[in-house]
XYZ file of C-alpha atoms in Angstrom:
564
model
C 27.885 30.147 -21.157
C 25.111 29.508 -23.546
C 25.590 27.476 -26.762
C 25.644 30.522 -28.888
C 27.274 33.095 -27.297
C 24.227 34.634 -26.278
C 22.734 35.722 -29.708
C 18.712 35.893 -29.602
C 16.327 34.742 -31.642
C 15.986 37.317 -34.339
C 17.811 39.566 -33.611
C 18.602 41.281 -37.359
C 15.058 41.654 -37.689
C 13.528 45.163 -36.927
C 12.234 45.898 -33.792
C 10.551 49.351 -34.318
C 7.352 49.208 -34.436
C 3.867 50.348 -32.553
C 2.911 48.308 -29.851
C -0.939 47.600 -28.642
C -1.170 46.709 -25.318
C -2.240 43.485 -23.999
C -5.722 42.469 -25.045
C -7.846 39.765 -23.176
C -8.770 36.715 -25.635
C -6.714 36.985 -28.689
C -6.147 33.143 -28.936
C -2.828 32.121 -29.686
C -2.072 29.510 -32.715
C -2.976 26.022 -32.982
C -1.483 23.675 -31.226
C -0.178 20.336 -33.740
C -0.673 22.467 -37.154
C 1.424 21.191 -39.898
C 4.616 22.093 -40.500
C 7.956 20.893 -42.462
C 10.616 18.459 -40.945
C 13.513 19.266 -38.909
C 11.576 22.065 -36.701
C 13.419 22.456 -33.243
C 9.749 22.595 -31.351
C 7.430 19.663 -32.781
C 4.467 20.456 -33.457
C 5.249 24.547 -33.383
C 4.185 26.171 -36.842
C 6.758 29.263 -36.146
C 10.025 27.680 -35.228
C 12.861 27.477 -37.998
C 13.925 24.386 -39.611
C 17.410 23.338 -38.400
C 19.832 20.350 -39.573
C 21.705 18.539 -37.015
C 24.699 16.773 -38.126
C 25.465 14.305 -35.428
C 29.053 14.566 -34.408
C 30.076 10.490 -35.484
C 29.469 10.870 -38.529
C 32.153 13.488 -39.412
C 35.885 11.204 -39.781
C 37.793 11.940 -37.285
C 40.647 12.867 -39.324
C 38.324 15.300 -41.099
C 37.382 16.577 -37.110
C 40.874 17.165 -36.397
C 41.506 19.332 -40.049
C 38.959 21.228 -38.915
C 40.423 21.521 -35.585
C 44.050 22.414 -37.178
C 42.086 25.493 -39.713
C 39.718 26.757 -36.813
C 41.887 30.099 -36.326
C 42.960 31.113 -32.846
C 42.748 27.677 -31.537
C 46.196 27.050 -29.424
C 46.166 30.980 -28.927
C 47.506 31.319 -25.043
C 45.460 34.586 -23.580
C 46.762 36.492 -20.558
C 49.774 34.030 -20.661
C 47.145 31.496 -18.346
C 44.563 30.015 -20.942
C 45.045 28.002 -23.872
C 42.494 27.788 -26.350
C 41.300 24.217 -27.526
C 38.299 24.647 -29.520
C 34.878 26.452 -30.047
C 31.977 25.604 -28.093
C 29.453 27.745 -29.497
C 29.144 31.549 -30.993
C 26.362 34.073 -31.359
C 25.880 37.892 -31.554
C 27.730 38.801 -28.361
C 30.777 36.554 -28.870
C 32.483 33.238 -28.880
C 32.803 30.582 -26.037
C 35.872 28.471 -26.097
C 36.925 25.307 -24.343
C 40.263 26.112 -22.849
C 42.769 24.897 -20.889
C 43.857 26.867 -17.221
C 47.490 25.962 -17.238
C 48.759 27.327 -13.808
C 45.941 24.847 -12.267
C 45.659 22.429 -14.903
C 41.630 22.547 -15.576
C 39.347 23.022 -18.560
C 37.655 26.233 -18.434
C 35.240 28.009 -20.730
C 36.009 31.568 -22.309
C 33.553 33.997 -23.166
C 35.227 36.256 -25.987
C 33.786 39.447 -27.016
C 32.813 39.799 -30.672
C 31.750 43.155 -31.321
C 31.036 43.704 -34.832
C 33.457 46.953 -35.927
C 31.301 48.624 -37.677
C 29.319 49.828 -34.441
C 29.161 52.867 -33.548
C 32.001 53.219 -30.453
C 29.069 53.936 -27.892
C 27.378 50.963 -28.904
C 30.952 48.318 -28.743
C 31.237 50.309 -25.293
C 28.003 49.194 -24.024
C 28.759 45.629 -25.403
C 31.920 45.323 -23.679
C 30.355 46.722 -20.515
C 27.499 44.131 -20.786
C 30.055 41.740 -20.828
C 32.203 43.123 -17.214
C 28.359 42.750 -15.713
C 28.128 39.369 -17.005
C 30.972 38.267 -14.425
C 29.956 41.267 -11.701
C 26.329 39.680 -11.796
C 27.502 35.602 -12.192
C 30.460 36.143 -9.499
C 28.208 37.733 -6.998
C 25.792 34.726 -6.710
C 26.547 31.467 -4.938
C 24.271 28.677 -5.837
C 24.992 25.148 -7.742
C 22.473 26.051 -10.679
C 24.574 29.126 -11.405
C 28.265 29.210 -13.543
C 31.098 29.659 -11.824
C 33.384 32.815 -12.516
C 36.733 32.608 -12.269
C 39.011 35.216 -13.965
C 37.985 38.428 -16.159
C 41.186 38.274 -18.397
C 41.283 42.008 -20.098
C 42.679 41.596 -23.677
C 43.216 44.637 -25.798
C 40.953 46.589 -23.464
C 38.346 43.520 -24.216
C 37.050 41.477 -21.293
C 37.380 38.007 -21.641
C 34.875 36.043 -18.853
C 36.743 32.778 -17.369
C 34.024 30.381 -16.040
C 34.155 26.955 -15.285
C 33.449 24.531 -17.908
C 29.565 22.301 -17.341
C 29.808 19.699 -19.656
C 26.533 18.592 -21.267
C 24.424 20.680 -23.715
C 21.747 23.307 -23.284
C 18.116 22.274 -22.677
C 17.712 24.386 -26.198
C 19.314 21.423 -27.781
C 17.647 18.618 -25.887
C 14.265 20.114 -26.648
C 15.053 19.479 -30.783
C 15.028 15.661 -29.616
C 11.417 15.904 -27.864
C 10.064 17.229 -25.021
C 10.293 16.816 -21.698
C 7.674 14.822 -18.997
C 5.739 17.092 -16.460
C 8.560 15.507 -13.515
C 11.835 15.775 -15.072
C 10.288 19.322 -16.488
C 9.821 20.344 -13.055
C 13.470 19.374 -11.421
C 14.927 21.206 -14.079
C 12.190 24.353 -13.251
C 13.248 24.133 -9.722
C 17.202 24.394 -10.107
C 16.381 27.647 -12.668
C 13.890 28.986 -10.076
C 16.584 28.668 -7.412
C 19.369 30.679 -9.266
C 16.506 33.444 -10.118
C 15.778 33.390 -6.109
C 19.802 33.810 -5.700
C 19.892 36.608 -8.158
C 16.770 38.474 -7.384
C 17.987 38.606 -3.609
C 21.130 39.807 -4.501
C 19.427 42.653 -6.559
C 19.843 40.834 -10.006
C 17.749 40.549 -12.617
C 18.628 37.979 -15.494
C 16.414 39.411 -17.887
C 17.578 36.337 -20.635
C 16.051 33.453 -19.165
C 15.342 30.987 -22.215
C 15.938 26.937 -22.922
C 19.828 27.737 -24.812
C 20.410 29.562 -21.680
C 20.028 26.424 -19.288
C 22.783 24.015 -18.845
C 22.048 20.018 -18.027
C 25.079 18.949 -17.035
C 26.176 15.564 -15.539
C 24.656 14.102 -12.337
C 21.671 16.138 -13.071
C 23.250 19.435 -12.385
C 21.316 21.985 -14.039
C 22.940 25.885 -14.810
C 21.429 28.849 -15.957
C 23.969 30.788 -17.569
C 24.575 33.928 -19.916
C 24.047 36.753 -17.064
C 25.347 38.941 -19.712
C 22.130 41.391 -20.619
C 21.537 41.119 -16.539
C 20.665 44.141 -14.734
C 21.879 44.804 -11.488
C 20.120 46.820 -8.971
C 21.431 50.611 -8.589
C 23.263 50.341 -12.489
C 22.598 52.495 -15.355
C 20.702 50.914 -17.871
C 22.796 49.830 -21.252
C 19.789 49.556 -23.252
C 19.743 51.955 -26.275
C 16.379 54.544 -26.578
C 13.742 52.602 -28.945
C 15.972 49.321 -28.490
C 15.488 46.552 -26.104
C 17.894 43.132 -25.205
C 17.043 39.917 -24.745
C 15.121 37.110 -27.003
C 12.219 38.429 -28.115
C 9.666 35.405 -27.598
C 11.149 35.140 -23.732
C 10.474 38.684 -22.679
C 7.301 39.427 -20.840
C 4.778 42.038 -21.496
C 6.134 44.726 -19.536
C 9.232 44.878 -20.677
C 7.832 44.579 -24.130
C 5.635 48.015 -23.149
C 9.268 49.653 -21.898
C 7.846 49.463 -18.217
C 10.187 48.772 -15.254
C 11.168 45.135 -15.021
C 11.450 42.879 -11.815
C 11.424 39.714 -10.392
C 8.267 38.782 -11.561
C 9.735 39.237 -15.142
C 12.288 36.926 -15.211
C 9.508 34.434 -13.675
C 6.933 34.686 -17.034
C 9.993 34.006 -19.066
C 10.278 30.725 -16.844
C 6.756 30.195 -17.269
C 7.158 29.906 -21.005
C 10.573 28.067 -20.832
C 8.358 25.268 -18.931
C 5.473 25.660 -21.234
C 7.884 24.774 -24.555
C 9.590 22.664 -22.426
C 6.478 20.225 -21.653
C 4.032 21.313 -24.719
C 6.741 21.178 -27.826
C 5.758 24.975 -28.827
C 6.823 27.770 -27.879
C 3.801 29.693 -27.340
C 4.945 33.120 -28.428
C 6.985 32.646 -31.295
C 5.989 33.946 -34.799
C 7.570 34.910 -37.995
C 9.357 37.882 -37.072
C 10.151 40.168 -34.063
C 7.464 42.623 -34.630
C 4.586 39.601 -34.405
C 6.699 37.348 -31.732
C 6.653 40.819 -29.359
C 2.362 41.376 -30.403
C 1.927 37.825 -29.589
C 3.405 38.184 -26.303
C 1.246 41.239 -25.702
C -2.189 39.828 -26.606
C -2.223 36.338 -27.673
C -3.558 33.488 -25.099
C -1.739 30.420 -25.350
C -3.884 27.198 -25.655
C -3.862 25.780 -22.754
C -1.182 23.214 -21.153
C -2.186 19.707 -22.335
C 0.777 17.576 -21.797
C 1.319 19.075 -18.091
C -0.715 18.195 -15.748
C -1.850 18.784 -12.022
C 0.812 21.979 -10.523
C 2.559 22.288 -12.901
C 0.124 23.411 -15.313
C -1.063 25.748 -12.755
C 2.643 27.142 -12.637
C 2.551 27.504 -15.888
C -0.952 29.026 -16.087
C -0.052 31.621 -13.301
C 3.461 32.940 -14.700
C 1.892 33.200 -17.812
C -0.364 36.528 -16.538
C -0.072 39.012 -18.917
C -0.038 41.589 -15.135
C 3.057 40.774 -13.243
C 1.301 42.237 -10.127
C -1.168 38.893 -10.150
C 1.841 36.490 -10.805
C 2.835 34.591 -8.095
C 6.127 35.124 -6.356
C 8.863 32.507 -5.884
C 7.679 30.631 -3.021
C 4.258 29.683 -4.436
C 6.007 28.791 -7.750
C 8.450 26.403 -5.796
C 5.417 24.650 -3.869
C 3.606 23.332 -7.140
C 6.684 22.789 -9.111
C 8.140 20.377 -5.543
C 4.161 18.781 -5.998
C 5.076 18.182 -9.812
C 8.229 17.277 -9.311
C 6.997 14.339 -6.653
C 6.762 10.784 -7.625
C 3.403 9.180 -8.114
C 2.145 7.612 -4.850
C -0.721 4.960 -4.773
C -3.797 5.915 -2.328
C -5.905 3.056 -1.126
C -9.830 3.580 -0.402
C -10.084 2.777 3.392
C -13.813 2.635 4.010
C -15.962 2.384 6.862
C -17.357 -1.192 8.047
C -20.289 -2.462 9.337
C -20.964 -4.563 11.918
C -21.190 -7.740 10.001
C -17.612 -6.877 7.937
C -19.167 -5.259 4.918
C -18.532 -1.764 3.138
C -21.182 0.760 4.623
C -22.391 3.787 2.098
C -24.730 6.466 2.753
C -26.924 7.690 -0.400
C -28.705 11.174 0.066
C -31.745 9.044 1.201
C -29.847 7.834 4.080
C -28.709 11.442 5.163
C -32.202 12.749 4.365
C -33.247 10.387 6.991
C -30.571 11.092 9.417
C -32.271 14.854 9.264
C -35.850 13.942 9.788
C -34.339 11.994 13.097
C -33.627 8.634 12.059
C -30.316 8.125 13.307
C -27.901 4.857 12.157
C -26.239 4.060 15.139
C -22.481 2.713 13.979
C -22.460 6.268 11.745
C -22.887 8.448 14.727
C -20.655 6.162 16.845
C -17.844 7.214 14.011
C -18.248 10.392 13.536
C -18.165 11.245 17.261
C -15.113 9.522 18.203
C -13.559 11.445 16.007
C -13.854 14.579 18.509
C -13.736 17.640 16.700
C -11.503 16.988 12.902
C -10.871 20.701 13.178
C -9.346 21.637 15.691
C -6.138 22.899 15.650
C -4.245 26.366 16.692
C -4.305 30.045 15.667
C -1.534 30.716 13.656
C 0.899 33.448 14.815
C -0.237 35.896 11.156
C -3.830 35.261 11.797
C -6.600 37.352 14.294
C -9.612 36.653 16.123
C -12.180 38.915 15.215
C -15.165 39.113 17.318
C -18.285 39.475 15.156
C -21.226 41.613 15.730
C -23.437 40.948 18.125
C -26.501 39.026 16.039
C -24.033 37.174 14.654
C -23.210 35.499 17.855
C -19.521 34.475 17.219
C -16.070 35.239 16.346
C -13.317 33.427 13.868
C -9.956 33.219 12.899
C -9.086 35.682 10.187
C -5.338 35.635 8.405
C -3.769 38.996 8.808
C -4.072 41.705 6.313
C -7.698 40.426 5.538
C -10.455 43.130 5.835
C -13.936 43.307 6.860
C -16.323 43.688 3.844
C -18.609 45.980 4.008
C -22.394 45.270 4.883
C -25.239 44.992 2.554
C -27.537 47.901 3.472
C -30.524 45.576 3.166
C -29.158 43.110 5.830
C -30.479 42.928 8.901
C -26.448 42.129 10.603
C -26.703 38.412 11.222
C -23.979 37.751 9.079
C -20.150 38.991 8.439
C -17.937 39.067 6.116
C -13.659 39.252 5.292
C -12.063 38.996 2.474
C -8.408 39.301 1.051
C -7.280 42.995 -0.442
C -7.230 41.010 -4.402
C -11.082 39.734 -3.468
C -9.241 35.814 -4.033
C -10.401 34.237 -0.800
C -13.354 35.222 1.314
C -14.614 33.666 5.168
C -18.253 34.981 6.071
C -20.148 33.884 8.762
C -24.159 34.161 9.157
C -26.929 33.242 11.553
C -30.568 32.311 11.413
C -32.293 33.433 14.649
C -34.671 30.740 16.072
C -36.551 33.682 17.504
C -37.201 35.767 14.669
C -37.870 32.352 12.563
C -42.021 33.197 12.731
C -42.621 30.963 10.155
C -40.715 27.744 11.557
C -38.068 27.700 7.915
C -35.214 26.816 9.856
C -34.319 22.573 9.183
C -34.450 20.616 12.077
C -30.964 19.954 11.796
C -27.836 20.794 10.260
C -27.898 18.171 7.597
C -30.821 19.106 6.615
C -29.603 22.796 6.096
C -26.933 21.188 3.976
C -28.987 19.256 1.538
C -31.731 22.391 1.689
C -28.674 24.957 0.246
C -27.254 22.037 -2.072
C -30.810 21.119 -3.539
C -31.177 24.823 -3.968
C -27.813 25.225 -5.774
C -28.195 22.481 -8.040
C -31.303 23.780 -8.954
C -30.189 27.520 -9.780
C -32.129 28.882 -7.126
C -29.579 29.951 -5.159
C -27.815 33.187 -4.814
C -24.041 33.882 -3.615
C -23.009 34.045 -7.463
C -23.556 30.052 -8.120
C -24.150 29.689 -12.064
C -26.786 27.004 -12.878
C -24.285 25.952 -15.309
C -22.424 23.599 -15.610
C -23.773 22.377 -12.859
C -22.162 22.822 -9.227
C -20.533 19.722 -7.526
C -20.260 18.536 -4.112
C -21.996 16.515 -1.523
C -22.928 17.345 1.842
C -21.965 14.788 4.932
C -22.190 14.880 8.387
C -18.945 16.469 10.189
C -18.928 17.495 13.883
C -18.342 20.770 15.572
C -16.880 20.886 19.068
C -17.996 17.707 19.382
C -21.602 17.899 18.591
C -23.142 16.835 15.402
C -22.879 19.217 12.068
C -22.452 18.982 8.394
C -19.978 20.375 5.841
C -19.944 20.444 2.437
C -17.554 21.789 -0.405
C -19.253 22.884 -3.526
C -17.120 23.181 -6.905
C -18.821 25.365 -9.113
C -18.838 28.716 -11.897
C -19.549 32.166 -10.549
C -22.127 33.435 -12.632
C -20.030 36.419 -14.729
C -20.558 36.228 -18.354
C -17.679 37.863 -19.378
C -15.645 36.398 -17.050
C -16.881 32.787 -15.777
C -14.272 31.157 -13.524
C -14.075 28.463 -11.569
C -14.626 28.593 -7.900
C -14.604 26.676 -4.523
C -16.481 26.842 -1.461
C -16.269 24.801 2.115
C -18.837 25.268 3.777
C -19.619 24.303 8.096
C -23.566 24.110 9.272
C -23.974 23.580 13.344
C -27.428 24.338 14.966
C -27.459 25.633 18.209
C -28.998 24.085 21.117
C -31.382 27.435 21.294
C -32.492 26.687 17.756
C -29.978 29.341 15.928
C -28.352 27.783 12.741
C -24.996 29.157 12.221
C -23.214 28.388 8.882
C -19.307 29.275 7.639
C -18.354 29.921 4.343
C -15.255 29.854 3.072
C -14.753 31.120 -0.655
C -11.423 30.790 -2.807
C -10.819 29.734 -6.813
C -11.722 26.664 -7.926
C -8.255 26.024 -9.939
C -4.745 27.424 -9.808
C -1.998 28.731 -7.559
C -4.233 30.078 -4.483
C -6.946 26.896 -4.540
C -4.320 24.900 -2.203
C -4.272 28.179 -0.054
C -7.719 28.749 0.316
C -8.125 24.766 1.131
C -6.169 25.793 4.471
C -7.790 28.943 5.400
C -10.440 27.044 5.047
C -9.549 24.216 7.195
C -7.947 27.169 10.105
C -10.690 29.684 9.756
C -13.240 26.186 10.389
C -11.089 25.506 13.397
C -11.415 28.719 15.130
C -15.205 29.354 14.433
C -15.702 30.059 18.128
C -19.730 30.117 18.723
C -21.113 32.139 21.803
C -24.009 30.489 22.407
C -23.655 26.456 21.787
């Protein structure tokens, strides 16, 4: 199991105490504040000084006098296991490196160590915590979880009988430095995978912190110490006013005494990855009180050292509202991106006749809308056929629009229709996802009704009149003036006739609440004069940007016009 038996950080320290609720922007502390030597977490103003002695420079003969005065060392237990020495100890007991001698292995054995003044109830619970350990560990089959072999019962005491990873916790690893954003996300994947193993079998770890994750040789990572897991359909062992687990680890709900799940073991991933990569642990404080009001209401600066997914991982587990977490599956997508090794991209651009690089400035596609067309550009851009096009897939719907709006588009299931604005005259429609994330609307300027000729002449020129507009702040949809919005429109094609796109970066225009958002965005005018335009809306940064990218790309793809 875990280097120290499974004893959490703090735990002598008192725990009752009121609670507030989780409070948008209390900042955490400062990252790189001073602090003295010998800290575990560099750079982490709350973590206890520790002193490592490293093992060579103890004599050996002085090793093996301490080996000969460690008591119960050569102790034989159940008649099977031979005791050879201590690998770690903590609140909850003592693991031992032993020796199976009716197979002749090593082994590892978990020994109870219940204090005896404890109230009988209380060493009950403990010993019970201990028979769900190896219930919870046996049940799962998956390489980044321990082994269970044998429960060996002792004096009415169960002893857990696991095999024996050799290496050292990532606790201990993480007092040498911290890890980079790839190795950082291997090691995130293998824990992620033994959550996904427990949480289908109905198991919640409920402990998952850096002593509680194994490296072992070959790059074998274990999460271990399943013994404060709670398994689906059992009584909770947790005392009334009393909680389990390390304090700095747990997330917000179960802090609050609300019904843990999945997502809860996830957030304490989240902030094993965030100390992992950073050098602080984000939550940690003084005592157990301010540790638990930290993780309540304090904001952690920022990730700086990871980068790219895994920040936005990070970023995402680290929701103080488990509901808006993401699940499993999104986690393991960035964490496989972070985990990837860097690739080099070459710039292939376009040439001109005569060999040379070609590059069209805003003057160039200014002219392209008043009519002046460069012949090699079009040439390109409609051999490509339609860049779109692609299928349905099987969880998305065509939905027919209205009638002025001419049109219908593909729509992922569970998406709903928004309603209209009262003041609009129908030309345009709108569907959006139940959390309001991602959004595809779809509008049309009638030629006919157009009685004072403001439709462009072309779609391009729609594009640069929207983009001039947004840049400018006179534009609606929520587009803050600033910062300023980013993007530039091009020319694209649609069914094979000439169009323009554009994908705008930019800050919705809430005060309170300013976040970043993205928006790809289709023009194509008619041959009867109608301009049609399709919007696709998602978040400009984190787990569901990549997401909206491909609604985008689908939803673009099955914009089905009834009128070309």
């Amino acid at each position: 199991m875990n280097s120290n038996g499974g004893a959490p950080y703090g735990s002598n320290e008192p725990t009752s105490f009121d609670l507030q609720p989780p409070q948008p922007g209390v900042p955490g502390p400062p990252p790189g504040a001073p602090q003295p030597a010998g800290v575990p977490y560099p750079g982490n103003p709350y973590a206890a000084p520790t002193q490592v002695v490293p093992e060579q420079q103890v004599p050996q003969t002085q090793q093996m006098q301490q080996m000969q005065q460690e008591p119960g060392i050569g102790r034989l237990i159940v008649g099977r296991y031979r005791l050879l020495g201590k690998l770690g100890h903590g609140g909850m007991g003592t693991v031992w490196r032993a020796k199976d001698e009716t197979v002749d292995r090593e082994v590892a054995v978990k020994e109870p160590r219940v204090p005896d003044h404890l109230p009988e109830r209380e060493r009950s619970n403990a010993f019970e915590r201990m028979r769900r350990e190896a219930r919870a560990a046996a049940r799962l089959d998956h390489p980044a979880v321990v082994n269970v072999h044998d429960v060996a019962v002792v004096d009415g005491q169960p002893w857990i009988v696991m095999e024996l990873v050799q290496g050292r916790s990532l606790g201990a690893a993480l007092r040498e430095g911290t890890l980079g954003v790839r190795e950082a996300a291997k090691i995130g994947l293998d824990v992620l995978g033994a959550l996904e193993a427990a949480h289908a079998a109905g198991i919640l770890h409920r402990d998952v912190k850096p002593d509680n994750v194994l490296l072992g040789p070959h790059g074998r990572v274990v999460l271990t110490d399943f013994g404060i897991a709670q398994i689906e359909g059992e009584t909770n062992l947790t005392d009334t006013g009393g909680f389990v687990g390390s304090p700095e680890f747990i997330a917000p709900e179960r802090v609050l005494g609300q019904r843990p799940g999945p997502a809860s073991d996830l957030w304490s991933l989240g902030v094993v990855l965030y100390a992992a990569t950073e050098g602080i642990s984000p939550f940690r404080r003084t005592n157990t009180p301010a540790t638990l009001q930290s993780v309540l209401n304090a904001t952690p600066a920022a990730p700086n050292a990871a980068k790219g997914p895994l920040a936005d991982a990070i970023n995402a587990l680290l929701n103080k509202d488990p509901a808006r977490r993401p699940n499993a599956a999104q986690i393991r997508q960035l964490l496989e991106k972070a985990a990837q090794p860097p690739q080099e991209t070459k710039l292939v651009q376009p040439a001109s006749p005569g060999g040379k690089s070609v590059r069209i400035g805003r003057k160039g596609w200014i002219g392209i809308a008043a009519g002046l067309v460069v012949a090699t550009a079009v040439t390109g851009f409609l051999a490509m056929g339609n860049p779109f096009a692609g299928p349905l897939p099987d969880d998305w719907k065509q939905q027919t629009l209205s009638g002025k709006v001419g049109a219908s588009v593909g729509v992922p299931a569970g998406f709903v229709k928004d309603k209209p604005d009262t003041n609009a005259d129908g030309t345009y429609e709108s569907y959006s996802d139940p959390s309001g994330q991602v959004s595809i609307t779809v509008d049309r300027d009638v030629k006919a009704d157009d009685t004072n000729n403001e439709i462009p002449d072309s779609a391009s020129a729609k594009a640069f009149e929207d983009w001039a507009a947004m840049k400018d702040g006179e534009y609606g949809w929520d587009i803050a003036e600033k910062p300023a919005p980013k993007g530039e429109p091009k020319e694209a094609t649609y069914k094979e006739k000439k169009a323009a796109e554009n994908t705008v970066v930019y800050t919705n225009t809430d005060t309170q609440n300013p976040r970043l958002r993205e928006a790809r965005i289709l023009y194509y005018k008619a041959g009867n004069g109608d301009m049609y335009r399709i919007w696709i809306d998602y978040p400009g940064k984190g787990i569901f940007t990549e997401e909206g990218r491909e609604i985008a790309k689908t939803a673009i793809a099955n914009l089905d016009i009834d009128k070309l």
